[in-house]
Short mmCIF file of C-alpha atoms and ligand atoms in Angstrom, two decimals:
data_model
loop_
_atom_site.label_atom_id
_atom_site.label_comp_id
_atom_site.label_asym_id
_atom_site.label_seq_id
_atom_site.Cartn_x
_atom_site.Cartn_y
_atom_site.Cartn_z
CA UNK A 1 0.00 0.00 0.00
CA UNK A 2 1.53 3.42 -0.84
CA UNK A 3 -0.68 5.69 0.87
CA UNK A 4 -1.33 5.06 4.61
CA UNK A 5 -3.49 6.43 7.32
CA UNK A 6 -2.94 5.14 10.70
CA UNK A 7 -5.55 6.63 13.27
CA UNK A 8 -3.95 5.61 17.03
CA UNK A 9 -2.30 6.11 19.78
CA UNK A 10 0.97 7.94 20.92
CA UNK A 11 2.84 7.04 24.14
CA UNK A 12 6.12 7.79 25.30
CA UNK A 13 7.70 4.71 26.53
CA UNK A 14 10.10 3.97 29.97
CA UNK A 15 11.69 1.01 29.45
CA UNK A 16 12.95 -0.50 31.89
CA UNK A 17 15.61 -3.90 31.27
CA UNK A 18 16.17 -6.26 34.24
CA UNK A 19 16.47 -10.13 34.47
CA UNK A 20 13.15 -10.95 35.25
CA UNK A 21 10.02 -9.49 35.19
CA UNK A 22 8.94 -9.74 39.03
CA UNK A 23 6.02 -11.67 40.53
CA UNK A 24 3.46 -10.45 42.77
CA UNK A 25 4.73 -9.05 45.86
CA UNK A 26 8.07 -9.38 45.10
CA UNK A 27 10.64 -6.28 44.13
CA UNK A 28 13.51 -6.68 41.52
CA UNK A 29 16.90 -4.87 40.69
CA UNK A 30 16.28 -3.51 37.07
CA UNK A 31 19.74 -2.86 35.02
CA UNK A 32 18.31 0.27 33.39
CA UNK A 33 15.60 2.87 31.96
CA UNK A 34 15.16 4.09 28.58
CA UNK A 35 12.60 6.75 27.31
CA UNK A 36 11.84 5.73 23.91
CA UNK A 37 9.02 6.78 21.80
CA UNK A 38 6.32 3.94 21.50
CA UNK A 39 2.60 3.49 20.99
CA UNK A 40 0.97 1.20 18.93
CA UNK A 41 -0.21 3.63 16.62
CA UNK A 42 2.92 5.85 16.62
CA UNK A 43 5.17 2.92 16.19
CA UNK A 44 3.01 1.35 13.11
CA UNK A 45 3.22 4.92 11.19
CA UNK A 46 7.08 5.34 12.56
CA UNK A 47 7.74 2.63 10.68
CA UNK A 48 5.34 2.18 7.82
CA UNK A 49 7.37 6.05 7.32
CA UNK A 50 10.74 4.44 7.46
CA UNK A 51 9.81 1.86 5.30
CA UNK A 52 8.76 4.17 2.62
CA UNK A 53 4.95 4.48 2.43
CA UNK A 54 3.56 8.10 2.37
CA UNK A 55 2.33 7.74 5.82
CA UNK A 56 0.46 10.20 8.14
CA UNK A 57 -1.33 10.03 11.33
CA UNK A 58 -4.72 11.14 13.55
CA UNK A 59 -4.05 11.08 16.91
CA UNK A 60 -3.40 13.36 19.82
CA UNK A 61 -0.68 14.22 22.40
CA UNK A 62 -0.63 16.55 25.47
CA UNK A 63 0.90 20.33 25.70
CA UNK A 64 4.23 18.37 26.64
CA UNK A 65 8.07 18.12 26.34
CA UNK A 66 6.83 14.32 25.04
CA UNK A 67 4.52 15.39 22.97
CA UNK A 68 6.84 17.48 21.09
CA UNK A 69 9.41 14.49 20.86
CA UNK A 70 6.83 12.09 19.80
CA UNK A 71 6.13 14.38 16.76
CA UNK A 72 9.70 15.08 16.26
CA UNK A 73 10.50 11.61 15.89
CA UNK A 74 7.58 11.00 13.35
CA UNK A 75 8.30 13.56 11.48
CA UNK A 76 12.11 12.71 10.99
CA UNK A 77 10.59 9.19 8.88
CA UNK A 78 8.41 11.92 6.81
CA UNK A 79 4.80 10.88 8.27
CA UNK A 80 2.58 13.68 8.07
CA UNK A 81 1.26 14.92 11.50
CA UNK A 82 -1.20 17.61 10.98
CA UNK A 83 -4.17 15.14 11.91
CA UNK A 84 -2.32 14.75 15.40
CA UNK A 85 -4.36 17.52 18.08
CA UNK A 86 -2.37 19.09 20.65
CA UNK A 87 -4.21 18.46 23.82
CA UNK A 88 -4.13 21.58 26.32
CA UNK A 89 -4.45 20.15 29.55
CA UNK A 90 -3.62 16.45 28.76
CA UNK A 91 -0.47 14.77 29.59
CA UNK A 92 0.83 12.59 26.65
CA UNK A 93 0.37 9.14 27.03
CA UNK A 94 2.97 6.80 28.55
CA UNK A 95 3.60 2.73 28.08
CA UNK A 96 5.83 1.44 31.51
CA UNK A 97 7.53 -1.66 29.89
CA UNK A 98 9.49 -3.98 32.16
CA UNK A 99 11.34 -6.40 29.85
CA UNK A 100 13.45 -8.84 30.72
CA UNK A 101 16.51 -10.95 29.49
CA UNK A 102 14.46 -13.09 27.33
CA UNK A 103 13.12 -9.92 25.15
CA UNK A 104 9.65 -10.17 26.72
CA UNK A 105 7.91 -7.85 28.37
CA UNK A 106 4.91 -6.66 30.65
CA UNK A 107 2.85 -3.30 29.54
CA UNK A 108 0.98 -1.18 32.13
CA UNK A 109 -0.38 1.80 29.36
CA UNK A 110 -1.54 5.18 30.88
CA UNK A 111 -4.11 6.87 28.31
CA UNK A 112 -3.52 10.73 29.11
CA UNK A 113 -3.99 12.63 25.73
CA UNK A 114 -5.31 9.45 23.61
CA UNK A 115 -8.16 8.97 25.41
CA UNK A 116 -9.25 12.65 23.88
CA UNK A 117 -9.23 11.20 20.53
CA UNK A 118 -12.73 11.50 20.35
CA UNK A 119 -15.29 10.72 17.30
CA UNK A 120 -15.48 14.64 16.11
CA UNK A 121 -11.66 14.44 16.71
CA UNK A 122 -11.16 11.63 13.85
CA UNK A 123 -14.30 12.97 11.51
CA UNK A 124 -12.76 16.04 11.53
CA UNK A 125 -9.83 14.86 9.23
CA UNK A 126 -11.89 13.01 6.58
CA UNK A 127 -9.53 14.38 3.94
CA UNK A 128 -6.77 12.38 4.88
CA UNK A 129 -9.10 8.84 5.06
CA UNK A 130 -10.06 10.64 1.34
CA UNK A 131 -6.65 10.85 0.50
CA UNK A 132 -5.03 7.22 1.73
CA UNK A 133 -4.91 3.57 -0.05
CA UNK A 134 -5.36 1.53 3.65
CA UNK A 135 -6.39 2.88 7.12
CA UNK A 136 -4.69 1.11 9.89
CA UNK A 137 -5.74 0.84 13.41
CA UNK A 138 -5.44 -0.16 16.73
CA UNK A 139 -7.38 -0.55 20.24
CA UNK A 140 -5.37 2.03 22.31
CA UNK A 141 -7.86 5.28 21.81
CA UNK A 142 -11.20 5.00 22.10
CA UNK A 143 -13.52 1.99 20.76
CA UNK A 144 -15.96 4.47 19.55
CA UNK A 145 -13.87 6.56 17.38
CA UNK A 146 -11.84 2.95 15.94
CA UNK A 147 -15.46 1.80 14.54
CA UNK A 148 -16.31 5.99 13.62
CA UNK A 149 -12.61 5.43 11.38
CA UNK A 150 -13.13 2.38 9.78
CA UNK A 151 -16.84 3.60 8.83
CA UNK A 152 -15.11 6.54 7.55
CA UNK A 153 -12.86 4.56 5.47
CA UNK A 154 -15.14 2.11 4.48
CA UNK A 155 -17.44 5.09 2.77
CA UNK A 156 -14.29 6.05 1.06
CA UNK A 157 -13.65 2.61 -0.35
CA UNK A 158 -10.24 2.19 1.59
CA UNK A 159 -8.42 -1.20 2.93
CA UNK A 160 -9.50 -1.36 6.71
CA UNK A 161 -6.81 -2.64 8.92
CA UNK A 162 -6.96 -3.71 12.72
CA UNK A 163 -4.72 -4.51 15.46
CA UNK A 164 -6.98 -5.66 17.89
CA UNK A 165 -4.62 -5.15 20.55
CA UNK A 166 -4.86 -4.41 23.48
CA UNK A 167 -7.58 -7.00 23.10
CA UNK A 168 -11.16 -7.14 24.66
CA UNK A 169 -13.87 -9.12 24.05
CA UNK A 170 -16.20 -6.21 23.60
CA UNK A 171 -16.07 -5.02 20.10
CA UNK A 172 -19.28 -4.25 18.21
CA UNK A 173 -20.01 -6.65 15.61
CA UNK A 174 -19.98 -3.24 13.49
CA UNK A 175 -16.15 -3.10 13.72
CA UNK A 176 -15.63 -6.38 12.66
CA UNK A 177 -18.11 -6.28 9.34
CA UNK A 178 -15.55 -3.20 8.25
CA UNK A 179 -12.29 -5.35 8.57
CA UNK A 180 -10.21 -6.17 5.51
CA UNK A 181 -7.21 -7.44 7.50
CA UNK A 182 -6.76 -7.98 11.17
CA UNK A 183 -3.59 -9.54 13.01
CA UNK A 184 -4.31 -11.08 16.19
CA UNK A 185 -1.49 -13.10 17.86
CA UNK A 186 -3.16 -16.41 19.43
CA UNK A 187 -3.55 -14.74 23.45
CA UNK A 188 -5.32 -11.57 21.53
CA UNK A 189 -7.36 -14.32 18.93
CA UNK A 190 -8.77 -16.07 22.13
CA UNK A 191 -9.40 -13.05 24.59
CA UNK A 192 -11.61 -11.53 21.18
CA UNK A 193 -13.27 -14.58 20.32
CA UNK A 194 -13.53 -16.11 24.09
CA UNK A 195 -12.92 -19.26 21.94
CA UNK A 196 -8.99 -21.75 23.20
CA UNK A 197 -6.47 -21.31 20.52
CA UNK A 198 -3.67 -23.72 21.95
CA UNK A 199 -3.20 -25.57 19.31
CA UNK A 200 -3.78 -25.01 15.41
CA UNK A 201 -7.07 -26.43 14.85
CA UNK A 202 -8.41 -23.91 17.27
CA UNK A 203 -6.34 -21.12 15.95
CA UNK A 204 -8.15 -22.03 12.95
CA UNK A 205 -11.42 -21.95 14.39
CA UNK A 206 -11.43 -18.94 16.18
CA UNK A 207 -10.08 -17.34 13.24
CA UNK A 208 -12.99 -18.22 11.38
CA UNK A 209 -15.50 -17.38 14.21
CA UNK A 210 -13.82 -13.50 12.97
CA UNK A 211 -14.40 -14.52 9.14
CA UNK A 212 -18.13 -15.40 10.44
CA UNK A 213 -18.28 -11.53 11.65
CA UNK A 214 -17.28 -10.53 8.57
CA UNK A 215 -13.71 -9.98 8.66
CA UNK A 216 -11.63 -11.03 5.01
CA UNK A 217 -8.34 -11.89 6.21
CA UNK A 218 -6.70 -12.58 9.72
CA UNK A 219 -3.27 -12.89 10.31
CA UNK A 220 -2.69 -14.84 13.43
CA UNK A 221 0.95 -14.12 14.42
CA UNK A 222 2.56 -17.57 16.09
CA UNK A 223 5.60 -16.18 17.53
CA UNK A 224 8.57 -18.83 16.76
CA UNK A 225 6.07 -20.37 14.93
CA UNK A 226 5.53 -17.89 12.14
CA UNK A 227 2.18 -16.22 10.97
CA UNK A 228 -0.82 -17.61 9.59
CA UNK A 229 -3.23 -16.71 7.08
CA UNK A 230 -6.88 -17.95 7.54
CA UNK A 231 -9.39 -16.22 5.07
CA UNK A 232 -12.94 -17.57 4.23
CA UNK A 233 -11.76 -20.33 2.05
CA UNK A 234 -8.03 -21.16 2.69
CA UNK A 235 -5.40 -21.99 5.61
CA UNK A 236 -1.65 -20.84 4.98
CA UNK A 237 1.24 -21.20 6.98
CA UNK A 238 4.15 -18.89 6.73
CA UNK A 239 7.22 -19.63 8.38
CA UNK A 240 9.36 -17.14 11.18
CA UNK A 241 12.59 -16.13 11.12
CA UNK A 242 15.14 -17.92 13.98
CA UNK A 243 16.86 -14.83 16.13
CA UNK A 244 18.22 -13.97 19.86
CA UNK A 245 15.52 -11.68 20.95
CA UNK A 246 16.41 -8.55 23.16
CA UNK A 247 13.33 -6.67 22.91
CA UNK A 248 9.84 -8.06 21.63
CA UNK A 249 8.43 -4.14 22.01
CA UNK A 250 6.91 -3.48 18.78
CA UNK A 251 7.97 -6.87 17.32
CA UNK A 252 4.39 -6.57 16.10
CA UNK A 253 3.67 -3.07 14.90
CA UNK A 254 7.01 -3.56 13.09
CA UNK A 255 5.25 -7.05 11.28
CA UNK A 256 2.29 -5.02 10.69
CA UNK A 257 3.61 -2.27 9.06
CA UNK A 258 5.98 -3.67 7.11
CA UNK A 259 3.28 -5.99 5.50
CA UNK A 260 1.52 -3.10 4.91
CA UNK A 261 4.42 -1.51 2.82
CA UNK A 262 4.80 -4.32 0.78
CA UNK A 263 1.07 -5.55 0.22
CA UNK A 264 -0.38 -4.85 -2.91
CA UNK A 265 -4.06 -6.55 -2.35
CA UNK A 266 -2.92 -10.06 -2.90
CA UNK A 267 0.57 -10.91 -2.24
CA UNK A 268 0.10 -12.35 1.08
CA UNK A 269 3.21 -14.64 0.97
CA UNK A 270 5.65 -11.81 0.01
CA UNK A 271 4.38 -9.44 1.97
CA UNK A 272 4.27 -11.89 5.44
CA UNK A 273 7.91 -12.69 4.66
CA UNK A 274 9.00 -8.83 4.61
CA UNK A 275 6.73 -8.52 8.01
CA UNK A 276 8.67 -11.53 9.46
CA UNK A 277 12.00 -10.46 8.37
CA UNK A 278 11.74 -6.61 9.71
CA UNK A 279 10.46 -8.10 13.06
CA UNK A 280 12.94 -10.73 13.47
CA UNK A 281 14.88 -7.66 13.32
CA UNK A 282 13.27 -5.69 15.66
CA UNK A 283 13.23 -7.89 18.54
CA UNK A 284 17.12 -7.71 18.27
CA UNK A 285 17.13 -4.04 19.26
CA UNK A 286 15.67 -2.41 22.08
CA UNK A 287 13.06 -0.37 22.43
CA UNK A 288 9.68 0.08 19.91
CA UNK A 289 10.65 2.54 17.57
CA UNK A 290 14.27 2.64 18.20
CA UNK A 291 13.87 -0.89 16.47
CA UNK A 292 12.21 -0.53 13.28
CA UNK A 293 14.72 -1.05 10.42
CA UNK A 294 15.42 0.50 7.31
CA UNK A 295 14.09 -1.54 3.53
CA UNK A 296 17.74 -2.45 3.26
CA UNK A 297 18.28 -4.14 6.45
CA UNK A 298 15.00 -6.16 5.93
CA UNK A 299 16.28 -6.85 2.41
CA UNK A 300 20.03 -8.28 2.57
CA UNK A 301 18.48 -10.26 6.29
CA UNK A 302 18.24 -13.76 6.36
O1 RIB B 401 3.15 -2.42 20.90
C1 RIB B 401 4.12 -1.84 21.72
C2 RIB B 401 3.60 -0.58 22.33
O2 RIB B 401 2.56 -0.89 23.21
C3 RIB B 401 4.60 0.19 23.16
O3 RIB B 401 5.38 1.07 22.39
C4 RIB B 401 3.73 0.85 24.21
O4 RIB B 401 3.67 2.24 24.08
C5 RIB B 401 2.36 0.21 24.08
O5 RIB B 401 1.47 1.03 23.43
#
């Protein structure tokens, strides 16, 4: 897709790397703390930016020092930020991320200025839904303005894209009719369908309980055990790429988007295989969009 909307959240990140992620009731020594900038919606356009599609953004941020460096670091990958509203009042919002030696991690989000981006606040910009080939987006702002978007891009004949996460089991059946693409990984494909998706068959089945809704295509990401494809009539399997992981923050923003870059309306395979490739990257860097990788670096890995 060359033109791409994303309508979602912004949060500045503190990341904090220790050994283990502790239990409950018991305190840890962490190694260290990095701010990074974050957000699933951020991170997607960051990176759908760097990656090369024309890429801008609804959203909103607070009258902070964050704010200003989470558009900063948008703009720097050329994704247009006009549609993102400057909150007076509103703190930006923040992601704590404890991750630990392993690469994964625990995410406590707070809202501040995303929970702002109200219905009016995404109808408002219907030039740029006007204006894009696929609107992406995710659950972190309200679930009212997500289903306002995708009507919005539906009535503009546009690819509808959803990252149900974080998930809930709660989404109007609405939403789902107005999916093109969604990309669940198996814990988010069972808390949205309440259906058990430990092993394949049931991946398979709750996949299509979402194709029963409506949706076209769902991408369940496996982890280690790559990505698959389940659509009304077929079952693919796609196969992920073998790394050390440092960091799994954004791991799946960075798939997203960079299938996004690459898809063209039906190259599934070649577009999952640049997804897989830029996260396999990803997870070997820290942070979420201190990890996104350039087209080269996806192109000469393997
Ligand atoms: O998907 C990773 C993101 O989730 C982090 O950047 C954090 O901000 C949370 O939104």
């Amino acid at each position: 897709m060359d033109k791409v909307l994303v309508v979602g959240s912004l949060n500045m990140d503190f990341a904090v790397y220790m050994d283990r992620r502790p239990q409950a009731g018991e305190t840890v020594m962490a190694r260290s703390m990095k701010l990074v900038p974050g957000g699933k919606g951020a991170n997607q356009a960051y990176a759908l930016g760097k990656l090369g599609a024309k890429t801008s953004m609804i959203g909103a941020v607070g009258t902070d020092t964050f704010g200003e460096q989470m558009l900063a670091n948008l703009e720097k990958v050329a994704v247009a930020t006009k549609g993102i509203q400057k909150i007076a009042g509103t703190e930006t919002g923040k992601a704590f991320i404890e991750i630990e030696n392993s690469g994964q991690n625990s995410i406590s989000v707070i809202a501040g200025a995303n929970a702002a981006v109200d219905e009016g606040l995404v109808l408002a910009q219907e030039e740029l839904f006007a204006q894009a080939d696929a609107v992406v987006m995710q659950l972190e702002i309200p679930v009212p303005s997500v289903v306002a978007a995708a009507r919005l891009a539906k009535k503009h004949g546009k690819t509808v894209v959803l990252d149900p996460a974080p998930a809930r089991a709660d989404l109007p059946d609405e939403l789902w009719a107005q999916v093109d693409i969604t990309k669940p990984n198996e814990t988010e494909l069972a808390l949205l369908t309440g259906l058990p998706t430990g092993t394949e068959a049931e991946v398979v089945a709750a996949a299509k309980a979402l194709i029963a809704k409506g949706v076209k295509n769902v991408l369940v990401t496996l982890g280690g055990d790559g990505t698959m494809l389940v659509t009304e009539d077929k079952v693919e399997k796609f196969p992920a790429y073998k790394v050390k992981a440092v960091d799994t923050t954004a791991a799946g923003d960075c798939f997203l988007a960079a299938f996004i870059s690459q898809f063209t309306g039906s190259n599934f395979a070649e577009a999952i295989d640049f997804g897989a490739k830029a996260s396999a990257i990803a997870v070997t860097r820290q942070g979420a969009q201190t990890s996104i990788p350039t087209v080269e670096e996806v192109e000469n890995f393997h």
